[in-house]
XYZ file of C-alpha atoms in Angstrom:
774
model
C 111.610 193.186 51.758
C 110.849 192.625 55.452
C 111.131 195.710 57.607
C 113.621 194.072 59.925
C 116.046 193.812 57.011
C 115.561 197.235 55.480
C 118.684 198.693 57.088
C 120.904 195.850 55.939
C 122.942 195.717 52.772
C 121.918 192.461 51.109
C 123.219 190.572 48.144
C 120.861 188.120 46.381
C 122.681 185.050 45.131
C 120.991 182.693 42.628
C 122.008 179.070 42.359
C 121.739 177.103 39.143
C 121.273 173.711 40.707
C 118.379 174.858 42.876
C 116.594 177.728 41.081
C 113.798 177.722 43.679
C 116.203 178.771 46.482
C 117.165 182.401 46.956
C 120.190 182.825 49.189
C 120.639 186.218 50.865
C 124.066 186.916 52.351
C 124.745 189.789 54.682
C 128.085 191.570 54.233
C 127.868 192.848 57.781
C 130.367 191.070 60.053
C 128.655 188.384 62.125
C 128.480 188.649 65.892
C 130.890 186.562 67.924
C 129.985 182.929 68.364
C 126.772 182.681 66.337
C 125.088 184.022 63.274
C 121.461 184.912 62.699
C 119.777 182.768 60.045
C 116.373 183.848 58.799
C 114.338 181.525 56.583
C 111.283 182.507 54.529
C 109.190 179.835 52.802
C 107.067 180.961 49.871
C 105.149 179.434 46.974
C 105.991 180.056 43.333
C 104.046 183.349 43.477
C 106.143 184.555 46.386
C 103.340 184.200 48.936
C 104.534 183.034 52.374
C 103.301 179.543 53.253
C 103.535 177.438 56.458
C 105.853 174.443 56.373
C 107.642 171.823 58.417
C 111.405 172.345 58.780
C 114.329 170.123 59.819
C 117.577 171.889 60.757
C 120.985 170.592 61.825
C 123.691 173.156 62.512
C 127.364 172.905 61.617
C 127.968 170.923 64.826
C 125.304 168.357 63.723
C 123.057 169.445 66.558
C 119.321 169.657 65.874
C 117.584 172.981 66.133
C 116.147 173.901 68.551
C 117.017 170.568 70.214
C 114.490 170.841 73.048
C 110.692 171.208 73.439
C 109.834 174.681 72.211
C 106.149 175.562 72.387
C 106.530 178.499 69.995
C 108.019 176.320 67.264
C 106.168 173.155 68.396
C 109.490 171.368 68.073
C 109.858 167.582 68.235
C 112.805 165.215 68.552
C 111.611 162.484 66.170
C 112.936 162.216 62.588
C 116.160 163.829 63.777
C 114.106 166.812 65.037
C 111.614 169.081 63.268
C 109.492 172.124 63.983
C 106.706 174.144 62.411
C 106.976 177.618 60.961
C 104.118 179.881 59.781
C 106.243 181.160 56.885
C 109.254 182.741 58.572
C 111.659 181.620 61.275
C 114.783 183.191 62.821
C 117.545 181.036 64.286
C 120.871 181.709 65.984
C 123.256 179.038 64.700
C 127.009 178.461 64.792
C 128.727 179.407 61.570
C 129.397 176.644 59.080
C 127.608 174.176 56.830
C 123.977 173.873 57.906
C 121.620 171.067 56.864
C 118.078 172.275 56.148
C 115.056 170.364 54.854
C 111.736 172.065 54.196
C 108.522 170.374 53.145
C 104.750 170.813 53.121
C 102.767 167.632 52.770
C 103.034 165.276 49.809
C 101.913 167.460 46.903
C 104.724 170.009 47.298
C 108.291 169.204 46.325
C 110.459 169.191 49.492
C 113.720 171.141 49.500
C 117.027 169.995 50.954
C 119.942 172.444 51.062
C 123.289 172.713 52.857
C 124.461 176.341 52.774
C 127.811 177.292 54.298
C 126.689 180.117 56.555
C 129.464 182.365 57.815
C 127.452 185.468 58.687
C 123.907 186.644 59.233
C 121.898 185.140 56.413
C 118.430 185.260 54.955
C 117.197 182.233 53.008
C 114.107 182.369 50.864
C 112.938 178.875 50.000
C 110.350 178.418 47.270
C 108.219 175.293 47.406
C 106.637 174.144 44.179
C 103.051 172.832 44.358
C 103.604 170.019 41.855
C 100.303 168.164 42.198
C 96.980 169.715 43.132
C 94.894 166.856 44.493
C 92.132 169.113 45.832
C 91.289 170.304 42.348
C 90.509 166.641 41.549
C 88.298 166.150 44.596
C 90.953 164.447 46.778
C 91.509 165.653 50.353
C 94.144 164.260 52.696
C 93.438 163.737 56.367
C 94.644 162.114 59.567
C 91.896 160.271 61.450
C 93.745 160.018 64.780
C 95.659 162.963 66.276
C 96.074 164.096 69.880
C 96.671 167.600 71.187
C 95.991 166.912 74.845
C 97.472 163.559 75.893
C 99.382 162.871 79.114
C 102.226 163.446 79.693
C 102.205 166.966 78.234
C 105.538 168.476 77.223
C 103.911 171.712 76.104
C 100.316 172.767 75.392
C 98.894 172.524 71.898
C 95.635 174.359 71.465
C 93.244 174.665 68.516
C 95.248 177.475 66.882
C 98.445 175.438 67.113
C 96.967 172.255 65.620
C 95.446 174.348 62.838
C 98.938 175.625 62.052
C 100.213 172.044 62.045
C 97.503 171.113 59.553
C 98.541 173.996 57.289
C 102.225 173.084 57.554
C 101.408 169.461 56.674
C 98.858 170.432 53.986
C 96.167 168.402 55.752
C 92.617 169.204 54.721
C 91.105 167.239 57.623
C 92.427 166.594 61.122
C 90.486 164.558 63.662
C 91.663 165.415 67.183
C 90.577 162.582 69.460
C 91.013 164.293 72.810
C 87.964 163.047 74.720
C 86.000 166.026 76.124
C 88.679 168.608 75.337
C 87.315 171.257 72.930
C 84.487 168.905 71.934
C 81.551 170.775 70.370
C 80.004 168.166 68.082
C 81.050 170.166 65.024
C 84.228 171.506 63.393
C 86.186 173.842 65.620
C 85.830 177.543 64.940
C 89.511 177.811 63.993
C 88.782 175.686 60.915
C 89.315 177.191 57.479
C 88.632 175.884 53.968
C 92.292 174.858 53.838
C 92.294 172.923 57.132
C 89.267 171.555 58.981
C 89.829 170.736 62.669
C 87.263 168.486 64.338
C 87.585 167.546 67.996
C 86.051 164.178 68.777
C 86.782 161.134 70.940
C 88.970 158.067 71.031
C 86.804 155.548 72.836
C 89.171 153.263 74.709
C 87.769 149.816 75.387
C 90.652 148.292 77.318
C 89.526 144.731 76.578
C 88.610 144.859 72.896
C 90.506 147.823 71.402
C 90.390 151.562 70.779
C 88.200 153.262 68.202
C 88.087 156.747 66.757
C 84.595 158.216 66.640
C 84.675 160.550 63.662
C 81.991 163.203 63.286
C 80.593 162.574 66.763
C 77.735 165.027 67.465
C 77.002 164.149 71.101
C 79.379 162.690 73.686
C 78.601 159.009 74.371
C 81.494 158.028 76.621
C 85.249 157.760 76.408
C 86.349 154.411 77.870
C 85.427 151.151 79.580
C 86.508 147.632 80.425
C 89.913 148.205 81.966
C 92.054 145.241 83.080
C 90.324 143.397 85.871
C 86.893 144.656 84.863
C 84.271 142.628 83.061
C 84.767 142.463 79.287
C 81.464 144.194 78.625
C 80.230 146.090 76.644
C 81.863 145.204 73.360
C 82.796 147.702 70.665
C 79.968 146.216 68.605
C 77.586 147.370 71.330
C 79.053 150.874 71.201
C 78.634 151.071 67.431
C 75.090 149.727 67.598
C 74.108 152.149 70.355
C 75.678 155.098 68.525
C 74.349 154.025 65.113
C 76.546 156.471 63.133
C 74.577 158.708 60.834
C 75.566 160.967 57.949
C 79.128 162.175 58.359
C 79.834 159.806 61.278
C 81.977 156.671 61.368
C 83.958 154.429 63.674
C 87.541 153.393 62.916
C 89.529 150.744 64.776
C 92.725 152.488 65.837
C 96.228 150.931 66.012
C 94.764 147.397 65.694
C 98.151 145.668 66.043
C 100.122 147.147 68.927
C 102.517 144.204 69.107
C 101.130 143.048 72.475
C 100.580 139.423 73.423
C 96.927 138.548 72.836
C 96.362 137.185 76.345
C 98.416 139.797 78.212
C 96.033 141.985 80.191
C 97.825 144.879 81.804
C 98.365 148.427 80.586
C 99.643 149.738 77.259
C 100.198 148.194 74.726
C 97.999 145.271 75.835
C 94.936 147.431 76.431
C 95.189 148.999 72.956
C 95.246 145.755 70.967
C 92.325 145.488 68.543
C 91.115 142.117 69.797
C 87.579 142.582 68.503
C 88.618 143.180 64.884
C 87.079 140.052 63.264
C 83.864 140.384 65.269
C 83.469 144.064 64.350
C 84.015 143.335 60.681
C 81.842 140.220 60.521
C 78.874 141.914 62.231
C 79.211 145.098 60.118
C 80.206 147.353 62.993
C 83.532 148.502 61.508
C 83.318 151.498 59.181
C 87.038 151.575 58.363
C 90.344 150.205 59.635
C 93.495 152.205 60.397
C 96.158 150.213 58.572
C 98.822 152.766 59.529
C 99.659 154.201 62.931
C 102.798 155.099 64.827
C 101.450 152.850 67.594
C 101.053 149.892 65.237
C 103.760 147.244 65.206
C 104.964 147.869 62.533
C 103.621 151.292 61.497
C 102.020 149.832 58.376
C 100.114 146.627 59.099
C 97.971 145.277 56.263
C 97.966 141.508 56.875
C 94.739 141.355 58.870
C 93.088 143.868 56.544
C 93.907 141.625 53.585
C 92.442 138.661 55.447
C 89.187 140.518 56.069
C 88.908 141.357 52.374
C 89.671 137.715 51.549
C 86.629 136.744 53.593
C 84.410 139.027 51.520
C 84.222 141.760 54.176
C 84.389 145.167 52.493
C 86.368 147.219 55.017
C 87.940 150.470 53.735
C 91.498 151.374 54.766
C 92.242 154.488 56.761
C 95.235 156.217 58.308
C 95.323 157.463 61.870
C 98.844 158.204 63.041
C 98.035 158.532 66.768
C 100.491 161.443 66.719
C 100.672 163.106 70.143
C 101.491 166.647 69.083
C 101.969 167.900 72.660
C 104.798 165.419 73.277
C 108.339 166.038 72.121
C 109.223 162.533 70.939
C 106.502 161.999 68.398
C 106.381 161.865 64.640
C 104.316 164.479 62.823
C 100.574 164.432 62.333
C 99.740 163.376 58.793
C 103.020 161.509 58.286
C 100.679 158.758 57.136
C 97.389 160.017 55.802
C 94.331 158.869 53.955
C 93.232 160.724 50.833
C 89.463 160.613 50.351
C 87.635 161.508 47.175
C 84.667 163.720 47.935
C 81.664 163.976 45.649
C 79.397 166.854 44.625
C 81.454 169.681 46.175
C 84.375 171.741 44.956
C 85.319 172.680 48.515
C 86.243 170.306 51.288
C 83.426 169.220 53.589
C 84.082 167.017 56.618
C 80.793 165.118 56.251
C 81.476 164.290 52.620
C 84.993 163.265 53.593
C 83.650 160.751 56.121
C 81.084 159.414 53.655
C 83.755 158.980 50.982
C 85.950 157.158 53.481
C 83.159 154.769 54.492
C 82.503 154.081 50.809
C 86.152 153.108 50.289
C 86.919 155.934 47.828
C 90.368 156.401 49.311
C 94.049 155.552 49.389
C 96.580 155.551 52.238
C 100.059 157.002 51.775
C 103.193 158.377 53.352
C 104.141 160.326 50.168
C 103.164 158.724 46.825
C 99.835 159.763 45.304
C 97.355 157.616 43.387
C 94.749 160.015 41.988
C 93.256 157.378 39.652
C 92.638 153.665 40.115
C 89.846 151.662 38.486
C 89.004 148.131 37.363
C 86.888 148.176 34.202
C 86.099 151.793 35.125
C 84.920 150.832 38.661
C 86.846 152.854 41.257
C 88.076 151.799 44.692
C 85.240 150.835 47.001
C 83.055 149.688 44.119
C 81.702 146.262 43.198
C 82.088 144.752 39.728
C 79.685 141.900 38.891
C 80.643 139.689 35.932
C 79.199 136.391 34.694
C 82.350 134.285 35.128
C 83.798 131.737 35.526
C 86.734 133.695 34.105
C 87.222 137.368 33.328
C 89.900 139.537 31.772
C 89.986 142.969 33.383
C 91.501 146.338 32.551
C 93.206 147.827 35.607
C 93.940 151.490 34.952
C 95.790 153.789 37.314
C 97.768 157.012 37.585
C 100.682 157.443 39.985
C 102.116 160.837 40.906
C 104.972 161.379 43.339
C 107.441 164.198 43.954
C 109.857 161.526 45.225
C 111.133 158.647 43.071
C 109.282 155.317 43.311
C 110.332 151.807 42.319
C 107.388 149.458 41.839
C 103.652 149.366 41.405
C 101.906 146.124 42.257
C 98.386 145.121 41.384
C 97.218 142.939 44.242
C 94.684 140.158 43.814
C 93.469 138.852 47.179
C 96.660 140.225 48.710
C 99.010 138.522 46.231
C 100.748 140.444 43.397
C 99.023 139.722 40.089
C 101.233 142.148 38.176
C 104.360 144.148 39.006
C 105.362 147.269 37.065
C 108.775 148.873 37.348
C 108.313 152.619 37.702
C 110.380 155.293 35.932
C 111.779 156.770 39.122
C 113.980 159.827 38.657
C 115.175 162.521 41.051
C 112.268 164.764 40.085
C 109.798 162.051 41.103
C 107.535 159.568 39.366
C 104.513 159.992 37.143
C 102.830 157.080 35.373
C 99.462 156.687 33.704
C 98.797 153.189 32.341
C 96.442 150.240 31.997
C 97.316 146.623 32.770
C 95.254 143.539 31.950
C 94.605 141.006 34.713
C 92.800 137.666 34.384
C 90.679 136.292 37.230
C 89.476 132.725 37.695
C 87.548 133.361 40.887
C 85.859 136.193 42.743
C 88.586 138.481 44.080
C 89.427 141.945 45.280
C 91.964 144.113 43.458
C 93.998 147.016 44.782
C 97.123 148.970 43.840
C 100.195 149.288 46.040
C 103.273 151.384 45.129
C 106.566 151.661 46.954
C 109.971 153.257 46.851
C 112.796 154.484 49.066
C 114.027 157.887 50.130
C 116.810 159.138 52.376
C 115.182 162.548 52.645
C 114.346 163.549 56.195
C 110.858 164.857 55.467
C 109.014 161.484 54.991
C 108.287 159.649 58.232
C 109.830 156.473 56.822
C 112.568 155.697 54.342
C 110.157 153.168 52.819
C 107.620 155.019 50.716
C 104.197 153.476 50.360
C 100.752 154.129 48.962
C 97.837 151.704 48.949
C 94.405 152.092 47.405
C 91.149 150.763 48.691
C 89.824 147.658 46.959
C 87.589 146.995 43.984
C 85.496 143.880 44.619
C 85.026 141.611 41.597
C 82.331 138.939 41.833
C 82.313 136.246 39.164
C 79.048 134.411 38.680
C 77.655 135.894 41.876
C 80.130 133.948 44.019
C 81.514 135.642 47.136
C 85.202 136.247 47.719
C 86.329 133.365 49.883
C 89.825 132.417 51.020
C 89.026 129.735 53.545
C 92.473 129.734 55.117
C 91.889 133.294 56.297
C 88.399 132.418 57.516
C 90.024 129.717 59.650
C 92.527 132.282 60.918
C 89.733 134.514 62.208
C 87.809 131.594 63.690
C 90.925 130.726 65.690
C 91.129 134.408 66.661
C 87.530 134.372 67.943
C 88.236 131.198 69.918
C 91.168 133.014 71.544
C 88.968 136.023 72.244
C 86.468 133.800 74.037
C 89.274 132.421 76.184
C 90.461 135.982 76.907
C 87.079 137.240 78.124
C 86.445 134.092 80.147
C 89.798 134.462 81.896
C 88.566 137.680 83.474
C 85.600 135.722 84.854
C 83.995 138.695 86.563
C 80.830 139.331 84.599
C 78.414 141.906 85.910
C 75.588 139.498 85.183
C 74.990 136.224 83.407
C 72.993 138.150 80.825
C 76.094 140.180 79.909
C 78.129 136.979 79.783
C 75.738 135.240 77.409
C 75.444 138.371 75.270
C 79.205 138.419 74.637
C 79.284 134.693 73.871
C 76.380 135.108 71.458
C 78.193 137.930 69.628
C 81.221 135.671 69.241
C 79.052 132.846 67.909
C 77.346 135.206 65.449
C 80.752 136.227 64.104
C 81.797 132.577 63.877
C 78.791 131.947 61.709
C 79.889 134.588 59.194
C 83.367 133.133 58.758
C 82.160 129.548 58.998
C 79.750 130.094 56.100
C 82.763 130.256 53.764
C 83.483 126.552 54.288
C 81.458 124.560 51.783
C 83.072 121.123 51.505
C 82.101 118.619 54.237
C 84.677 116.467 56.033
C 85.921 113.371 54.246
C 84.867 109.816 55.069
C 86.198 108.073 58.153
C 85.926 104.600 59.684
C 84.562 103.425 63.024
C 87.096 101.326 64.949
C 85.885 100.334 68.405
C 83.666 99.148 69.909
C 83.117 96.607 67.163
C 79.768 95.365 66.039
C 78.313 93.146 68.748
C 80.775 94.133 71.475
C 79.575 94.158 75.071
C 80.155 97.283 77.136
C 79.791 97.433 80.877
C 77.366 99.978 82.294
C 79.100 102.364 84.657
C 82.514 101.436 83.338
C 84.917 103.323 81.115
C 84.002 103.116 77.439
C 86.402 103.972 74.631
C 84.913 105.026 71.310
C 87.512 105.200 68.585
C 87.479 106.077 64.874
C 89.839 107.228 62.143
C 90.494 110.892 61.357
C 88.192 112.670 58.926
C 90.210 114.814 56.561
C 88.851 118.163 55.376
C 90.174 119.460 52.046
C 89.664 123.161 52.840
C 92.612 125.044 54.296
C 91.862 126.583 57.665
C 88.964 124.224 58.330
C 88.784 122.084 61.439
C 86.754 118.966 62.148
C 84.967 118.262 65.406
C 83.223 115.027 66.334
C 80.148 114.025 68.284
C 79.329 110.459 69.281
C 75.629 109.533 68.966
C 74.215 106.578 70.924
C 70.597 105.516 70.423
C 68.263 102.653 71.306
C 66.951 102.673 67.730
C 68.806 102.570 64.457
C 67.196 105.823 63.260
C 68.764 107.809 66.110
C 65.499 109.562 66.856
C 66.362 110.454 70.451
C 70.105 109.832 70.861
C 72.540 110.601 73.618
C 75.047 113.007 72.013
C 78.482 113.694 73.384
C 79.911 117.225 73.580
C 82.016 118.128 70.524
C 85.643 117.080 70.530
C 88.546 117.346 68.115
C 90.277 113.992 68.736
C 89.298 110.822 66.876
C 88.446 109.057 70.108
C 86.213 109.608 73.112
C 86.487 108.254 76.629
C 83.200 108.036 78.503
C 83.092 107.272 82.208
C 79.770 105.436 82.215
C 77.260 105.855 79.401
C 74.156 107.529 80.894
C 71.719 105.022 79.389
C 69.733 102.086 80.857
C 71.766 98.833 80.861
C 70.962 95.314 79.679
C 69.895 96.252 76.200
C 71.369 96.868 72.785
C 72.312 100.302 71.428
C 73.400 101.730 68.120
C 76.302 104.150 67.914
C 77.787 106.345 65.228
C 80.058 109.396 64.920
C 79.169 112.607 63.117
C 82.042 114.824 61.912
C 81.299 118.525 61.497
C 83.474 121.264 59.982
C 83.503 124.971 60.770
C 80.808 125.648 58.214
C 78.354 123.248 59.837
C 78.844 120.671 57.062
C 78.583 117.126 58.405
C 79.695 113.620 57.449
C 78.439 110.433 59.113
C 80.900 107.661 59.888
C 81.439 104.497 57.839
C 79.653 102.280 58.652
C 76.849 104.669 59.492
C 76.101 102.762 62.700
C 77.216 99.837 64.847
C 75.562 97.747 67.548
C 76.769 97.038 71.076
C 75.241 95.539 74.185
C 75.287 97.517 77.439
C 75.217 95.108 80.383
C 74.897 95.549 84.109
C 77.833 94.873 86.358
C 78.160 91.133 87.027
C 78.067 90.227 90.731
C 81.545 89.997 92.144
C 81.005 86.434 93.338
C 80.578 85.235 89.781
C 83.949 86.585 88.801
C 85.852 85.897 91.952
C 84.599 82.253 92.306
C 84.465 80.951 88.770
C 83.938 77.295 89.790
C 85.861 74.115 89.256
C 84.005 72.518 86.342
C 86.876 72.653 83.860
C 86.256 71.058 80.499
C 88.534 68.477 78.962
C 90.724 69.352 76.035
C 91.390 66.830 73.298
C 91.371 67.126 69.542
C 90.656 70.475 67.942
C 87.370 70.677 66.069
C 87.896 72.025 62.539
C 86.396 75.428 61.737
C 83.754 75.266 59.006
C 82.020 78.519 57.999
C 78.987 76.559 56.736
C 78.299 74.778 60.060
C 77.954 77.749 62.408
C 75.034 79.725 63.731
C 75.685 82.965 65.607
C 74.423 82.869 69.179
C 73.512 86.400 70.363
C 75.124 88.421 73.183
C 78.205 87.734 75.252
C 80.139 89.907 77.703
C 83.918 90.056 77.286
C 86.001 91.360 80.148
C 88.448 92.799 80.510
C 88.370 94.326 77.038
C 91.023 95.228 76.026
C 93.006 92.505 77.764
C 96.639 91.564 78.198
C 95.971 87.835 78.637
C 92.988 85.958 80.077
C 89.511 86.969 78.883
C 86.252 86.090 80.662
C 83.337 85.194 78.380
C 79.973 85.612 80.103
C 76.863 84.550 78.211
C 73.877 86.893 78.465
C 71.117 85.625 80.787
C 68.755 83.263 78.975
C 71.218 82.331 76.266
C 71.521 78.701 75.162
C 74.609 76.855 76.232
C 77.199 77.063 73.432
C 77.828 74.072 71.195
C 81.069 75.587 70.083
C 83.212 78.697 70.874
C 85.702 79.946 68.314
C 88.367 82.643 68.271
C 88.843 84.198 64.806
C 91.568 86.629 63.856
C 91.078 89.821 61.799
C 91.714 87.876 58.581
C 88.814 85.496 59.259
C 90.956 82.489 60.243
C 89.824 80.346 63.144
C 92.834 80.233 65.456
C 91.106 78.319 68.245
C 87.884 76.322 68.493
C 86.412 74.069 71.191
C 83.154 72.290 71.970
C 81.302 72.321 75.308
C 81.858 70.090 78.315
C 80.210 66.704 77.691
C 80.253 67.153 73.931
C 80.532 63.918 71.916
C 83.588 65.524 70.329
C 86.571 66.620 72.372
C 87.491 70.318 72.828
C 91.034 69.840 71.560
C 94.274 68.239 72.527
C 94.375 67.399 76.196
C 97.775 68.976 76.610
C 96.711 72.313 75.097
C 95.003 74.775 77.446
C 92.333 76.921 75.786
C 88.777 77.910 76.613
C 87.494 76.358 79.815
C 84.058 76.385 81.366
C 83.998 78.033 84.789
C 80.313 77.856 85.539
C 76.910 78.222 83.971
C 77.303 80.597 81.017
C 80.840 81.528 82.124
C 84.002 80.652 80.162
C 87.624 81.729 80.148
C 89.950 82.032 77.170
C 93.599 82.199 78.122
C 94.687 84.206 75.046
C 96.447 81.339 73.247
C 95.896 79.800 69.832
C 95.397 76.071 69.127
C 99.182 75.471 69.248
C 99.340 76.846 72.759
C 101.218 80.001 71.787
C 99.989 83.421 72.991
C 98.265 85.308 70.212
C 99.864 88.592 69.128
C 98.358 91.986 69.871
C 95.271 92.703 67.845
C 91.508 92.394 67.599
C 89.870 88.949 67.585
C 86.310 87.843 66.928
C 84.604 85.627 69.508
C 82.034 83.377 67.778
C 79.504 81.417 69.774
C 77.615 78.526 68.124
C 74.473 76.985 69.573
C 73.227 73.467 68.957
C 70.467 72.642 66.480
C 67.608 70.302 67.281
C 69.840 67.234 66.847
C 72.309 68.553 69.399
C 74.875 69.355 66.762
C 76.021 72.560 65.133
C 74.174 73.209 61.901
C 72.634 75.806 59.607
C 74.204 78.531 57.500
C 75.387 81.738 59.213
C 74.168 85.084 57.900
C 76.622 86.972 60.113
C 79.423 84.820 61.525
C 80.754 87.679 63.652
C 80.293 88.125 67.350
C 81.768 90.513 69.897
C 85.412 91.352 69.573
C 88.215 91.435 72.116
C 91.387 93.504 71.863
C 94.529 91.723 73.000
C 97.456 93.898 74.097
C 100.921 92.393 74.413
């Protein structure tokens, strides 16, 4: 019996419903106004133990209700404080609500005694599950004890007490230079290891926790308005974490807009996540944090795993213990399985975390999880193409749970209803899962609780992943690879918007890092773009040098989700494209060029090459087309076409067997809304016949030359007229005199044979094409 109570007459009252609670009632009349309530927390052997306590008095007011440095009180979760084993409180008489807990392995106690006089409560907490005896040690990878603004000081002794009250084996205090020694703090004990290290704050790319840091390497860089250099990848490469050291991306999803660039939460957003993971500079990812939006954010972690990137999960709450309105350290924690030692060692803890031998939780425990006996973090290689797997696991929780889900690439492959009862949940089972492709498997359990001790009413535990490779194939979900490629594109825009590089070398270094990461995600795309057709210019078209040229083609479809097709136009003087002019990449199925930078008055071949995000290419159909690039015609030729207009009498029938294609001709304007000028290339023979052919191959208009023994057509029907040497005009009408509809039309030019008549058999009856717009 405590000395302070030795002079009191006490009556011990046992309750049947809660045999672990001993209620001591004083028969001494209480003082006016308030009563003294003394609470002792002990284990089943009667040994006092530290704990976290939540108290609401009979007036529903929290105790103490304000920042108290002695109790390290906080206002979150309806208020809580820490007690080393005993606490004394002055409370108004009446029904008092008290919750006591100590981590996730001890059964929390909730009681509502009606206190009318000075009272002593002895609360016994039962250590239901002993995870340390199985090699599991819970820790919080991101805690602060010295973070502005400071409501009250929290020193090493205080955070050690917090760790004991929360049953945390490992606490990483990321307080920059404060108490940093490069080793565990001297207050550490086998029960609670306290290690002061650093949260490196890169205000452009994200914040990282440097666990196990031995020598200080800096604390921040790259604030808004500064150059976005160096990257977090550079920090990790320079540090090169050794044994017992690792880097974790903290609160990766703060809820900020990606392109917002001010203070918090914008500066804490983990913008570099896909680059860190792709380039193997991310040792683990905090999937839980009070500064995440929401607290538990697994979507991007799942996507990384779906791209074959083996990133372990971690839990860093970012609890600011020196501020009143913060949730407790260790409210989310990561349990790590340590090897080779019976006693906790911080280096082994970090190595187990990096290896993925872990699970994240806010109460439920998963001491066993394996796929064909391979535990979380491991790789299982099977021949494939299909495999049936045994997924075995054990769940242990002092609070009732509802479901366990076996996840395959982030999607439930099996759902098990759990036998949740008031005393909690325990399940040990094996479930068979069939895979048809390389995948990762993990276990997620959930439930609900209205108890005040958990930091959320939604209970959750999530294991690390087991990676199953069938037939040596990588895990590849191309939709998620596309997601991260879009992310990297946005990141490039973000860093370029700052546009204040310290040097061009720094600028190019960042762009190269982004391209290297693109290559990792792009390698998951294996199927090239589908076929696509060239549209314009058509084979034999004439294009004017220095003028606007429109290249057009159909869309190339790509069957892989998340893929994207870009196009490059190739123009070459030879059909092998040995030294082509290549346009910059574009995403539209057309290209407008203001003057092709090639010598005029010669023929060129053109084609389009479609390329997907994996570098897979498809060449257009047809694989090339010919056009003629001509110099600008002197203005006098066009402005003074001449007066030598040909007669127009009977139409000459179109006969495919009597034509001979005549070489190059310039059509302008092309496209046209009416009249089209036809200019024969210098040196060409005068045409014997000019024909207009529609897309179906029908001759809709045909005339012979001026002076021909046969008339051009009916005299009352205007058509193609000669305006000078090698210069003709078509007015856009057919042989009936009606304007032709919108569309593409062939222009065929026939030259005379030796007899002065059209003759011979055409190998290619096509000529240049004109587009008519109505």
